[in-house]
Coordinates of C-alpha atoms in Angstrom, one line a residue:
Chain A
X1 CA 115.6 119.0 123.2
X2 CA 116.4 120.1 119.8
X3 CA 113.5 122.4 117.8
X4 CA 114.4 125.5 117.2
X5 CA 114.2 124.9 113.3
X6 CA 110.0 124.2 113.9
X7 CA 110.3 127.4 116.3
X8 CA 111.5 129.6 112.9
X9 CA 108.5 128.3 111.0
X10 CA 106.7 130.1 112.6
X11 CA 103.9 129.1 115.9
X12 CA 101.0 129.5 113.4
X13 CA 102.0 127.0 110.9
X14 CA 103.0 124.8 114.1
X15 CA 100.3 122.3 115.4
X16 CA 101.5 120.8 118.0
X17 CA 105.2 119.1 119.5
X18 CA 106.0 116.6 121.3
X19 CA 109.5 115.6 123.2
X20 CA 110.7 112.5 121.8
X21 CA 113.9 110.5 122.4
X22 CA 115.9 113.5 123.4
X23 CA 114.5 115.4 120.3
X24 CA 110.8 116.1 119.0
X25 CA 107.9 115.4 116.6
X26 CA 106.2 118.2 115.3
X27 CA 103.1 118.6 112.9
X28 CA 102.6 121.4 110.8
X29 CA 100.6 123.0 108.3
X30 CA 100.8 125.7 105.2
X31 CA 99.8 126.9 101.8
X32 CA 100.9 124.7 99.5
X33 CA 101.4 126.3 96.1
X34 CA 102.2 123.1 94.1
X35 CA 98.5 121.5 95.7
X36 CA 97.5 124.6 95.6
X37 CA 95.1 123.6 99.2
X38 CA 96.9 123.8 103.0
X39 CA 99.3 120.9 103.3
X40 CA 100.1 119.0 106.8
X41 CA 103.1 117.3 107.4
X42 CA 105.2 116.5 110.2
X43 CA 108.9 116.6 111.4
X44 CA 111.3 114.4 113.4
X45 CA 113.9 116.2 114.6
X46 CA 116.9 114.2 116.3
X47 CA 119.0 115.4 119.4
X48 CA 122.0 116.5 117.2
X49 CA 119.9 119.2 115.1
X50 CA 120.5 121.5 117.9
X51 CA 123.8 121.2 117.2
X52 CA 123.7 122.0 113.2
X53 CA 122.3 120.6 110.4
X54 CA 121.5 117.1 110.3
X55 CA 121.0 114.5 106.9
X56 CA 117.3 114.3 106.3
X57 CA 115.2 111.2 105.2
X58 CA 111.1 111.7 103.3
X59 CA 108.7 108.8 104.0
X60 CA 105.8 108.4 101.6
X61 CA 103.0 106.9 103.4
X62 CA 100.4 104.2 101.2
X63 CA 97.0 104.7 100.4
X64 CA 94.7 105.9 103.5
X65 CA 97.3 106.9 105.4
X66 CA 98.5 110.5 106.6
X67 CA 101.4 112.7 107.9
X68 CA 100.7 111.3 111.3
X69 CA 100.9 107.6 110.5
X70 CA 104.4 106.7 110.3
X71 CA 105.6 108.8 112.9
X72 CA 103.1 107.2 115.4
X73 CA 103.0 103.7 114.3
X74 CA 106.6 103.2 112.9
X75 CA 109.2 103.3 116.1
X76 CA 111.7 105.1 114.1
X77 CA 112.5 107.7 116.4
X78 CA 114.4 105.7 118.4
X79 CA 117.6 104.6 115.7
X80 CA 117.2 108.5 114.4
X81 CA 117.9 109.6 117.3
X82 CA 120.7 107.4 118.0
X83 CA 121.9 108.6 114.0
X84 CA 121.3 111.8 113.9
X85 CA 118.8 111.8 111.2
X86 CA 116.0 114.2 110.9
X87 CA 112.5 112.7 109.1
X88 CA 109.5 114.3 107.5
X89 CA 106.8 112.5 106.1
X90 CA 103.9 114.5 103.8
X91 CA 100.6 114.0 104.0
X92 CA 99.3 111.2 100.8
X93 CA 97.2 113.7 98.9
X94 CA 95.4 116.9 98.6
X95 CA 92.9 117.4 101.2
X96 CA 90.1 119.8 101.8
X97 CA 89.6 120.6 98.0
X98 CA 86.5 118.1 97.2
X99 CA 86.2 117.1 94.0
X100 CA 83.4 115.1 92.0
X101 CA 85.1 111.2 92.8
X102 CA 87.9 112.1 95.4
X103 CA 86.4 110.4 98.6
X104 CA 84.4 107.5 96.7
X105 CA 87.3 105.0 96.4
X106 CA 90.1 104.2 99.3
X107 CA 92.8 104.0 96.3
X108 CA 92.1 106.5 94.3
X109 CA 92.0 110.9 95.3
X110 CA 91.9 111.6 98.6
X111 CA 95.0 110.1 100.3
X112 CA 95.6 107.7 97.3
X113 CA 97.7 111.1 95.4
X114 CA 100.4 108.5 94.3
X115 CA 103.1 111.2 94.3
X116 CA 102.5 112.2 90.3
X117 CA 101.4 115.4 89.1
X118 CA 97.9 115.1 87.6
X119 CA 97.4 116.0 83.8
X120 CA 94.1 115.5 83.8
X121 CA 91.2 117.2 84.6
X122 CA 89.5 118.1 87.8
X123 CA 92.7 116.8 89.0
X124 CA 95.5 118.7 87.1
X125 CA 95.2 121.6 89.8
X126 CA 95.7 120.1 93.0
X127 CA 96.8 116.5 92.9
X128 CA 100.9 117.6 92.0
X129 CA 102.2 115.6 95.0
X130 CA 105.1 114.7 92.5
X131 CA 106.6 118.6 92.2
X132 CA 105.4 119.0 96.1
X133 CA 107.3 115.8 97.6
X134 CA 110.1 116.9 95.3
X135 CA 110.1 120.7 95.4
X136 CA 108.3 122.4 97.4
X137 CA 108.3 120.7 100.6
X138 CA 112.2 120.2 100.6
X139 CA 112.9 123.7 99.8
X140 CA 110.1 124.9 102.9
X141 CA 112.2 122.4 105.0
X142 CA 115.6 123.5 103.9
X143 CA 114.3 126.8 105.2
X144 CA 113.0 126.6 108.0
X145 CA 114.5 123.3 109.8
X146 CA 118.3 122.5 110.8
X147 CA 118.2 119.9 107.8
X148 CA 121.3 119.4 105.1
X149 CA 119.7 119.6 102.0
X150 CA 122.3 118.1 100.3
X151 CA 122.0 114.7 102.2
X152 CA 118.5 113.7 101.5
X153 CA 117.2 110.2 101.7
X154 CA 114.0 108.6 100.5
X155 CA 111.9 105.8 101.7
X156 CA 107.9 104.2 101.7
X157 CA 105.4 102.2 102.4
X158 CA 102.9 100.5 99.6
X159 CA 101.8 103.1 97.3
X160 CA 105.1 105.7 99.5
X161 CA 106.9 102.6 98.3
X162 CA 106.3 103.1 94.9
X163 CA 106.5 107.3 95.2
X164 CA 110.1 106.2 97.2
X165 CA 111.2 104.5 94.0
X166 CA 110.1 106.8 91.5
X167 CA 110.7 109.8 92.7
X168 CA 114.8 108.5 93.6
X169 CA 114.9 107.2 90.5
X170 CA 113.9 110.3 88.6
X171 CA 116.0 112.4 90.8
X172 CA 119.2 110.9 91.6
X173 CA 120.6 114.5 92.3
X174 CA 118.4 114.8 94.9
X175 CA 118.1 111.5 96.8
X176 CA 121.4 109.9 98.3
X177 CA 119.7 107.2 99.8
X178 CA 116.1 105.1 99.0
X179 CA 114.7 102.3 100.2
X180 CA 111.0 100.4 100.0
X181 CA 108.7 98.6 102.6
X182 CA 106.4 96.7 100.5
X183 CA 106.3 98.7 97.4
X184 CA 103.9 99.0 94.7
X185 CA 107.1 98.0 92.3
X186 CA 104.9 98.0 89.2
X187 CA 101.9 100.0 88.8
X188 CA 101.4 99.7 85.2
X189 CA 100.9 95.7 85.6
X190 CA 98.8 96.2 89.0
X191 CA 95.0 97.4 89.6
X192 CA 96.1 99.9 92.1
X193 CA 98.6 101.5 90.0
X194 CA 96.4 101.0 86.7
X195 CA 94.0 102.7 88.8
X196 CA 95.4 105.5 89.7
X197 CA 97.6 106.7 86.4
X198 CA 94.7 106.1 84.2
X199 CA 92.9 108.7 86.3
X200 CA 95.7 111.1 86.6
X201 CA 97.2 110.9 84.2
X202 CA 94.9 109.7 80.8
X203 CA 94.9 106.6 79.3
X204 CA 98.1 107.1 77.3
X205 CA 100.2 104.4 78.9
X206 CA 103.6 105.6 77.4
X207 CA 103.2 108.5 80.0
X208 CA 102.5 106.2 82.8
X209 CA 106.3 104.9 82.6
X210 CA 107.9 107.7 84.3
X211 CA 106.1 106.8 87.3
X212 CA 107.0 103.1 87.4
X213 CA 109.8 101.5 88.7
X214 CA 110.3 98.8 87.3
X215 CA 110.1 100.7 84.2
X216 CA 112.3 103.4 85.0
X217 CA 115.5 100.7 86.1
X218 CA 114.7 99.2 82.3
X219 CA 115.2 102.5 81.4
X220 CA 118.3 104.1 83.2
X221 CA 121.2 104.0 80.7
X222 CA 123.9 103.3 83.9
X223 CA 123.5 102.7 87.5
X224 CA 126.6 104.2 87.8
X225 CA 127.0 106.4 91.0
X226 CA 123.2 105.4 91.5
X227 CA 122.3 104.6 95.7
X228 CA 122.0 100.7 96.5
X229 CA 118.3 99.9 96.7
X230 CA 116.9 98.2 100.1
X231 CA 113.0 97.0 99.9
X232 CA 111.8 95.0 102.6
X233 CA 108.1 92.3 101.4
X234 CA 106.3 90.0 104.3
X235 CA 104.5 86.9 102.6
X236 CA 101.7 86.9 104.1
X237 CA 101.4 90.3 102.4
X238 CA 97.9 89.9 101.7
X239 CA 98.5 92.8 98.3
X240 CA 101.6 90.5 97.3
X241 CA 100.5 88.8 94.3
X242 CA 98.0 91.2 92.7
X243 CA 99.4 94.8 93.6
X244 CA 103.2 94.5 94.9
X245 CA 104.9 91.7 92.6
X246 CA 108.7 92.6 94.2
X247 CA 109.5 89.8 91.8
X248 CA 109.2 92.5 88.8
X249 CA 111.4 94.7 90.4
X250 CA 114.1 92.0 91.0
X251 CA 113.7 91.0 87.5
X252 CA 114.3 94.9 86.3
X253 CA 117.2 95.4 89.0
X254 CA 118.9 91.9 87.3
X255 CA 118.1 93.2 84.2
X256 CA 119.7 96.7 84.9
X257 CA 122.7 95.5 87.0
X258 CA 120.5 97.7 89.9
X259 CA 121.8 97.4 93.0
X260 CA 119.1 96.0 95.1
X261 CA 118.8 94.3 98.2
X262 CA 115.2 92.3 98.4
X263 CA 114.6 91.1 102.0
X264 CA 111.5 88.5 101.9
X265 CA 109.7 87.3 105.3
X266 CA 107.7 84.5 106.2
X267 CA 104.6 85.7 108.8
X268 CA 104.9 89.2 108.0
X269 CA 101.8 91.5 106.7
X270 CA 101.2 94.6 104.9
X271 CA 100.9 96.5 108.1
X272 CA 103.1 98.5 110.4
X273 CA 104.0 95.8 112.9
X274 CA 106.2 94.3 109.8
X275 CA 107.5 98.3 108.8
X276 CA 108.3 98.5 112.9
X277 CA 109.9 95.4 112.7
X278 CA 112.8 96.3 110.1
X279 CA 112.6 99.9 110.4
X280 CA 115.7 99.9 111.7
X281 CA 117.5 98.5 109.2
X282 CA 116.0 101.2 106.4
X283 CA 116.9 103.6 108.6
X284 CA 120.7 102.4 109.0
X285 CA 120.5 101.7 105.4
X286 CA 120.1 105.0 104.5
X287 CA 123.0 106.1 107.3
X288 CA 125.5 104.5 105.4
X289 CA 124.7 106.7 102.4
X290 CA 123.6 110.1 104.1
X291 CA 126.6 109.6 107.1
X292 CA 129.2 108.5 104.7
Chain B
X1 CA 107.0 83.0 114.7
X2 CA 105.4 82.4 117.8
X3 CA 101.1 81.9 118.4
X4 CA 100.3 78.5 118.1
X5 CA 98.6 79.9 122.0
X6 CA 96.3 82.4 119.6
X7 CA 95.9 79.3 117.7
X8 CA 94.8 77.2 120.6
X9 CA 92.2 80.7 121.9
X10 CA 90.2 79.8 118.8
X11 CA 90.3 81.9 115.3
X12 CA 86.5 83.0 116.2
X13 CA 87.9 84.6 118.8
X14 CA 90.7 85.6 117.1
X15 CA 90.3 88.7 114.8
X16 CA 93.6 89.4 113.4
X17 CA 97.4 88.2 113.9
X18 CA 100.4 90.5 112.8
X19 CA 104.3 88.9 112.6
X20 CA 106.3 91.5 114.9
X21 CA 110.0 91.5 116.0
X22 CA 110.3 87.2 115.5
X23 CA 106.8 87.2 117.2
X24 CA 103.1 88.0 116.8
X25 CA 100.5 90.9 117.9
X26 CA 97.4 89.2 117.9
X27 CA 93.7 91.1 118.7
X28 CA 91.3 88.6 120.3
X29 CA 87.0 89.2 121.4
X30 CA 85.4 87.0 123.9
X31 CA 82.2 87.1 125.7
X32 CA 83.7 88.1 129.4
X33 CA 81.3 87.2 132.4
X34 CA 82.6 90.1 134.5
X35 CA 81.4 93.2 132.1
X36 CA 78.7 90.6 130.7
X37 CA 79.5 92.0 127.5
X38 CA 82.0 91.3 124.3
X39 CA 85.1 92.1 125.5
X40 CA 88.7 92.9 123.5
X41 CA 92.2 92.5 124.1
X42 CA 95.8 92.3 122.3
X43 CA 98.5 89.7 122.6
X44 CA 102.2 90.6 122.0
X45 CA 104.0 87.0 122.5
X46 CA 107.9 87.0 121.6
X47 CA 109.6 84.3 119.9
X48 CA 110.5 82.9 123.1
X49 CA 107.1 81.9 123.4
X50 CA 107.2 79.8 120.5
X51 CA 109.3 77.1 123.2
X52 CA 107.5 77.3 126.4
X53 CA 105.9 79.8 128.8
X54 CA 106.8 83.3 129.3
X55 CA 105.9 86.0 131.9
X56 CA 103.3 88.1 131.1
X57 CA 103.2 92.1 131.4
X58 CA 99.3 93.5 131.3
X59 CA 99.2 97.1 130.0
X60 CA 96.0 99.4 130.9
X61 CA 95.7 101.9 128.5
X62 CA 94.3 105.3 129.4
X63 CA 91.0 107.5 129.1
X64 CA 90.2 107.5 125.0
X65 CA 92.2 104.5 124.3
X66 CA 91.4 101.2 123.5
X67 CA 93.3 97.4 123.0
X68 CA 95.0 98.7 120.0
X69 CA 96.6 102.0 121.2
X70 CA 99.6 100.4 123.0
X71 CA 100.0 97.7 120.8
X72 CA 100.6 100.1 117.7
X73 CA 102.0 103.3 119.1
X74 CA 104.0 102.5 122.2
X75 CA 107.2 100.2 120.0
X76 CA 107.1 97.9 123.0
X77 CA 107.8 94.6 120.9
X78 CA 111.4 95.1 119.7
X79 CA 112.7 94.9 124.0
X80 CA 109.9 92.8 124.7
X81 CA 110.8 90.3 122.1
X82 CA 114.6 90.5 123.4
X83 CA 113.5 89.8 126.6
X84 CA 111.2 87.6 126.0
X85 CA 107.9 89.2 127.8
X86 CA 104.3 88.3 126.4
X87 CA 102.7 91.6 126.6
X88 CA 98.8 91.6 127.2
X89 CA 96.6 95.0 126.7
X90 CA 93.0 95.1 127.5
X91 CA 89.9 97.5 126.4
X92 CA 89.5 100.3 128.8
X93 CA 86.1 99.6 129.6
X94 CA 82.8 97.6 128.5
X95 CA 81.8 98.3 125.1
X96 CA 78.4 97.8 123.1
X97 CA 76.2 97.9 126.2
X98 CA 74.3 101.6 125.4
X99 CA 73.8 103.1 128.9
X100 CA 72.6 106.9 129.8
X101 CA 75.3 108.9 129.9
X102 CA 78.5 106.4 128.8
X103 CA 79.4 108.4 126.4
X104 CA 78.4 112.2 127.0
X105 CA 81.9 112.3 128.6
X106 CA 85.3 111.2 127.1
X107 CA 86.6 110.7 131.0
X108 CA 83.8 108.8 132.3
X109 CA 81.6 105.9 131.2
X110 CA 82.9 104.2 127.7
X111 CA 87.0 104.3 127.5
X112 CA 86.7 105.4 130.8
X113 CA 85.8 102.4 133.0
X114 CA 88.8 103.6 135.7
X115 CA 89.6 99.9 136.4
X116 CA 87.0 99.2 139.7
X117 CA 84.1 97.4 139.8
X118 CA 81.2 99.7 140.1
X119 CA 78.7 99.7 142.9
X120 CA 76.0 102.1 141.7
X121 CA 73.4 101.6 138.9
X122 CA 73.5 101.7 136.3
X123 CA 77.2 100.7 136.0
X124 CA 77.5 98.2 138.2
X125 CA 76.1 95.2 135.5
X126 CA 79.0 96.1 133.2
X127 CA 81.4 98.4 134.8
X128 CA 83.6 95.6 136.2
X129 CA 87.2 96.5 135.1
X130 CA 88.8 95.5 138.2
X131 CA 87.5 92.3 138.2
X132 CA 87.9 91.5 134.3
X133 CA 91.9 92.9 134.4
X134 CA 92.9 90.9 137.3
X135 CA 90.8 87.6 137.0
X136 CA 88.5 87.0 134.4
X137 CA 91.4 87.8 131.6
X138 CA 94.4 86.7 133.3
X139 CA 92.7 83.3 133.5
X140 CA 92.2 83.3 130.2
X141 CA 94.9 84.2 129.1
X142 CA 96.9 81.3 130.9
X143 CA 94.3 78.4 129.6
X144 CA 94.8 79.9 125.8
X145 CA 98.6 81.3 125.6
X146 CA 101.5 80.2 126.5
X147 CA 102.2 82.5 129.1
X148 CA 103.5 81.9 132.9
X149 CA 100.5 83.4 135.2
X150 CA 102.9 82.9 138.3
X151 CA 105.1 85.9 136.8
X152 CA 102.8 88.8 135.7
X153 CA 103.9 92.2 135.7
X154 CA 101.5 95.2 135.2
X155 CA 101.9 98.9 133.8
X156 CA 100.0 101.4 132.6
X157 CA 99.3 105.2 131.4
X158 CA 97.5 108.1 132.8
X159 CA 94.2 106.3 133.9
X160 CA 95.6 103.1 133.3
X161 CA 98.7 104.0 135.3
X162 CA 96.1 104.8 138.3
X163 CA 95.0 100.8 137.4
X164 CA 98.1 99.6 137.2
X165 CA 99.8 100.9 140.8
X166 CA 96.3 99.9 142.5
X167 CA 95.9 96.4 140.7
X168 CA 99.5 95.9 141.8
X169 CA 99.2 97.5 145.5
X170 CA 95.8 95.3 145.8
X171 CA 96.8 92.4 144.4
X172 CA 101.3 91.8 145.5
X173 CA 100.2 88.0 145.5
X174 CA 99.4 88.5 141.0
X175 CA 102.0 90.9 140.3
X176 CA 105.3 90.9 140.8
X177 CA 106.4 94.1 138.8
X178 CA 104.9 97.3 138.5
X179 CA 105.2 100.9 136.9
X180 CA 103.2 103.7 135.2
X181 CA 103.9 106.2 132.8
X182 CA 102.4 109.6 133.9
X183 CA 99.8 107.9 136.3
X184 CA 96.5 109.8 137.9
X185 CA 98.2 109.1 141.8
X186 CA 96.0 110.0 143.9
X187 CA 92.3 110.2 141.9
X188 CA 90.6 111.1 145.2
X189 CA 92.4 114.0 144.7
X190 CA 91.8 115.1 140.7
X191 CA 88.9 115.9 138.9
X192 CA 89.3 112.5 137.0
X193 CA 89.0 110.7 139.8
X194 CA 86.5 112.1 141.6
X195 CA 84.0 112.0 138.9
X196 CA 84.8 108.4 138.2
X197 CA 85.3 107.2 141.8
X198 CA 81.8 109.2 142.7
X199 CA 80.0 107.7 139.5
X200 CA 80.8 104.6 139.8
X201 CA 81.5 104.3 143.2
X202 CA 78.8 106.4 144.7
X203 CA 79.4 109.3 147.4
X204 CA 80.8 108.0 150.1
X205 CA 84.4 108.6 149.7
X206 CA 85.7 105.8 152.3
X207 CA 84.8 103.6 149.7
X208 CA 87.3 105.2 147.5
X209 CA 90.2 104.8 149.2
X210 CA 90.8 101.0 147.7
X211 CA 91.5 102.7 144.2
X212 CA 93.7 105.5 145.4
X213 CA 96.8 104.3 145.1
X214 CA 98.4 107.2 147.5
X215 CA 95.9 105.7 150.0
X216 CA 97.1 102.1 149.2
X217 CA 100.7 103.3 149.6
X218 CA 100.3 104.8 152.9
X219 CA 97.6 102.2 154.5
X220 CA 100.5 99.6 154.1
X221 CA 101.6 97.5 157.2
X222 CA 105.0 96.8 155.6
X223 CA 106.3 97.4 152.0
X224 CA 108.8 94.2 152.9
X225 CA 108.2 92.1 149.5
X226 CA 106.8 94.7 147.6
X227 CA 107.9 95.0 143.8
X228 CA 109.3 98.7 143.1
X229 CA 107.6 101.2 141.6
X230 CA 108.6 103.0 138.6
X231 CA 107.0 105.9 137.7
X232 CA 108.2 108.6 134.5
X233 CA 106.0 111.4 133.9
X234 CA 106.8 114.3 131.5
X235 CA 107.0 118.0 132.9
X236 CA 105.5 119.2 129.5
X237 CA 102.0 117.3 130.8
X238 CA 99.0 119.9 130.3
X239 CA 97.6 117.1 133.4
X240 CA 100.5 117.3 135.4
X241 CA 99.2 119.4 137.8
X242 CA 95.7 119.7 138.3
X243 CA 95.3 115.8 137.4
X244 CA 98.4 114.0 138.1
X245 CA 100.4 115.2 141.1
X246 CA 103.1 112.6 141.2
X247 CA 104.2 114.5 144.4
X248 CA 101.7 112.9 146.1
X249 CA 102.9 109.6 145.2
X250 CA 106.0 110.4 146.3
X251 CA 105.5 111.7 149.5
X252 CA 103.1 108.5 150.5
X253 CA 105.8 106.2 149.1
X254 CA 108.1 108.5 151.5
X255 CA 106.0 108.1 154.4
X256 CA 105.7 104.2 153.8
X257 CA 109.0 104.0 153.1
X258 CA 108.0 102.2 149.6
X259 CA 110.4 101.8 147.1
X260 CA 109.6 104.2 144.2
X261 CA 111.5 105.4 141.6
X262 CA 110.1 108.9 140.2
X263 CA 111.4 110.7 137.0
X264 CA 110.5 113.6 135.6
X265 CA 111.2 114.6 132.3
X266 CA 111.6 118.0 131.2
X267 CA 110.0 118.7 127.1
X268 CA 107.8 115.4 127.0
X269 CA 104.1 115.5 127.5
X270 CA 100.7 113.1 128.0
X271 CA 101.1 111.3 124.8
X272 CA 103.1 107.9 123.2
X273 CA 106.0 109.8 121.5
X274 CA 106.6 110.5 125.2
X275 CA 105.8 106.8 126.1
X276 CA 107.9 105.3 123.2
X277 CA 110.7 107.0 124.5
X278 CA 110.9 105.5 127.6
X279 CA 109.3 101.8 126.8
X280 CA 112.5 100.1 127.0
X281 CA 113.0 100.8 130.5
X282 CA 110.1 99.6 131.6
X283 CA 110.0 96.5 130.1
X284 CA 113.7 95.8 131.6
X285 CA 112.4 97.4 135.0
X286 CA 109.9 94.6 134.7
X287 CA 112.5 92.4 133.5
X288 CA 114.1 92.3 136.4
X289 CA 111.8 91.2 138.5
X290 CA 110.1 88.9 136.1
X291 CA 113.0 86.9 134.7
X292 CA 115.1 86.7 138.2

C-alpha cells in the first residue's frame, strides 16, 4: 500500500484514505492562495509510488461535479495501477466564498469555474482555477506526493474537457500528454462557454480566445513536438449539437495539421458509464507519452 | 448495444438507459405488490444479451445505499460485459411510504429494510425485502429482460452481503452462486442486526435465526450441492469488529464443513474503492458457476 507521499502532507490537510488496487485514494484539503478559499482535491496513488516517483495525470471534472466524482464513478484505478500512474483531480470551482450569482445557475460559479482566471468583478478574487490547476496545485503535489513533475498528463470531462484542452495547449511545457471525453471544444460558439467567459471574463471576445480550443490549434504556429490529442464523443450525447460540436475541433486539428484522434460512439451519453467505458484507453493513451 | 428487454419493460417504467462496456445500465420504477409501494431497480445487460438469455447476478446494496450505488461506483460492467452476466441491483428498502420512525435512523427503517419480511407493525405492510428480492423482482425481471432465471447468482455488501449469504442459504433451489463483500455474518450477533432483526422482527429471537446466516450455515443437514461462498472483507473496516465478525462465518462454515472462501485484506476499508478492487473476482467466482 503505497501513501506515504499523502502521509508528508500532513494528517490535517488529509480527509480521509482508502486502499485501492494495491495503492490508495486520498482526499484532501488546504488554503489555496490562487482561490484564495480552502481547496479539496483528491489523489490516486498507484502501487509503484512507494517505490519512487511516478508520472502523474490531472482530470478536470464538468460542470456540477467535484474532486470526488471521477475517482468514484470513473474505474480508473484499476489500468493506473496496472501503469504506474498517479491521478489528482481538483475540485470545479471555488467553494465556500458566496458571492451575489454563484449558486443560481448549474453552469455558471459554483462548480461551473471553467479553469480561467476571472478578470472581472466579484469574481476576479477567487475564481483563478486557470493559475491553480496550472500552478499551484502541481507545485503542492510535486511537494508533498511521490509524483514526477516532469511527466505530467492532462485529461476531462465536458467543461474538464475543455480546461484539458486549453490548459495543454497553452502549456505545452507542462503537459506531456492530454486527452478529452466529451469536451466543450468551442466555447465561444456554444451557450455554455458564451456563458461562462462573458461572466469571467467581460464581454471583450478577443480575450475569450485563449480559453478556446479550437481557437488556440488555429492559432499555434507549429504542432511541432506538440502531444497527439485523444477525445472520446457518445452520440446520444444529449449536449452534442448545442454545447460540444467535436466537429469544430476536427475542423481546427485539419486545419492545423493537429494531431487528433476523434473516437465517436453510437448509444453512448454524456455520463460516466461512457467515461468508464473508454477510460482505459485515455489512460493508456497518456502512458504512451508519460511512460515513453 | 444490448436492451431491446428494457425496451420490451416499457419506457414508463423505464427512467433512464446509459450505453456501457458494448451494453446498457438501465434504471427502471414499478409498482411492486410485495412493499405495496413504487419500487426501483438497475439493469446492467452485456452485449451478449443483445443474442439471447444470460445469467443474472442480483446485487443488494448496503445500509445508505440505493439502486444506483453499485451500478455507478462498483466498475462491475467492464468483466461483467466480458463474461457476459446481466447484473440486477435493487433499492434497499420501500421508499415514499412515510412511516414513524423510517428515517430517525440511517441503519433501520428507509435504506435499511435488512432484506426480511417484517412481522411487526408498522413495517410489516411495506417492509418486504425478502420477498420483493427473491420473487416479486426476479419474476419480473425474466418476463421483461432477456435474462436466464434458471442461472441467478447473488452478492452483496455489508447489509446486503448479510441478504445475499441468507437469500442464497434460503433459497439453493434460485441461486446457484454466492458471495459478499464485507458482509454483517452473524446480525444476531451485531448491533445492526439486532436492532433490525428486533424491529422488524419483533423480540423473540428464535424467529431470527432464518436471517442469520451463521445460523443458516450451521442448521444445514448437508452442504452437498451447495454453491461456495466467497467472502473479502477489508482489515481497515471501522465495522469489522463490533459489526462484522467474519470469524464467525468462518467457524460455522467450519463446523458445517461449507465451502467458504475468506480473505482478508490488509489497508482497504467499508467503502467501493475497496469493492472496485476486488469486483472482477467476484463476478468470475460467479462465473464459474453460472456459465458451467
Amino acid at each position: 500500500m503505497s501513501g506515504k507521499g499523502a502521509a508528508a502532507f500532513g494528517e490535517s490537510n488529509t480527509i480521509s484514505r482508502h486502499g485501492a488496487f494495491g495503492g490508495a485514494v486520498s482526499f484532501h484539503r488546504h488554503e489555496a492562495v490562487e482561490t484564495a478559499c480552502a481547496m479539496r482535491f483528491s489523489v490516486f496513488l498507484p502501487p509503484q509510488a512507494a517505490g519512487g516517483r511516478v508520472p502523474v495525470l490531472y482530470y478536470l471534472a464538468g460542470l456540477t461535479c467535484n474532486e470526488e466524482t471521477f475517482m468514484i464513478k470513473a474505474g480508473a484505478q484499476r489500468v493506473a495501477a496496472e501503469l504506474g500512474l498517479a491521478i489528482v483531480a481538483p475540485d470545479t470551482s471555488p467553494r465556500g466564498v458566496p458571492l451575489p450569482g454563484d449558486s443560481e445557475n448549474w453552469d455558471f460559479g459554483v462548480a461551473a469555474g471553467f479553469y480561467v482566471d476571472a478578470t472581472v468583478e466579484p469574481w476576479s478574487r477567487h475564481y483563478r482555477m486557470y493559475s491553480y490547476v496550472t500552478c499551484e496545485l502541481p507545485a503542492l503535489i510535486a511537494a508533498h506526493f511521490p509524483v514526477d513533475a516532469d511527466r505530467q498528463g492532462i485529461f476531462g470531462h465536458s467543461m474538464g474537457g475543455h480546461g484539458a484542452l486549453t490548459l495543454a495547449l497553452k502549456n505545452p511545457e507542462l503537459y506531456r500528454s492530454v486527452s478529452a471525453f466529451a469536451p466543450i471544444s468551442a466555447p465561444m460558439q456554444c451557450p455554455w462557454g458564451q456563458k461562462a467567459l462573458a461572466g469571467y471574463l467581460g464581454p471583450d471576445r478577443d480575450r475569450w480566445r485563449a480559453h478556446d480550443a479550437c481557437e488556440l490549434v488555429r492559432g499555434l504556429e507549429t504542432v511541432a513536438g506538440r502531444p497527439p490529442m485523444l477525445v472520446d464523443q457518445g452520440l446520444s450525447d444529449p449536449h452534442l449539437q448545442k454545447q460540444l460540436s467535436p466537429e469544430r475541433l476536427e475542423q481546427a486539428c485539419a486545419a492545423s495539421g493537429y494531431p487528433l484522434t476523434l473516437r465517436r460512439h453510437a448509444g453512448y451519453d454524456h455520463g460516466y458509464y461512457f467515461i468508464s467505458t473508454f477510460i482505459e484507453d485515455h489512460l493508456r493513451h497518456h502512458a504512451r507519452s508519460l511512460l515513453a
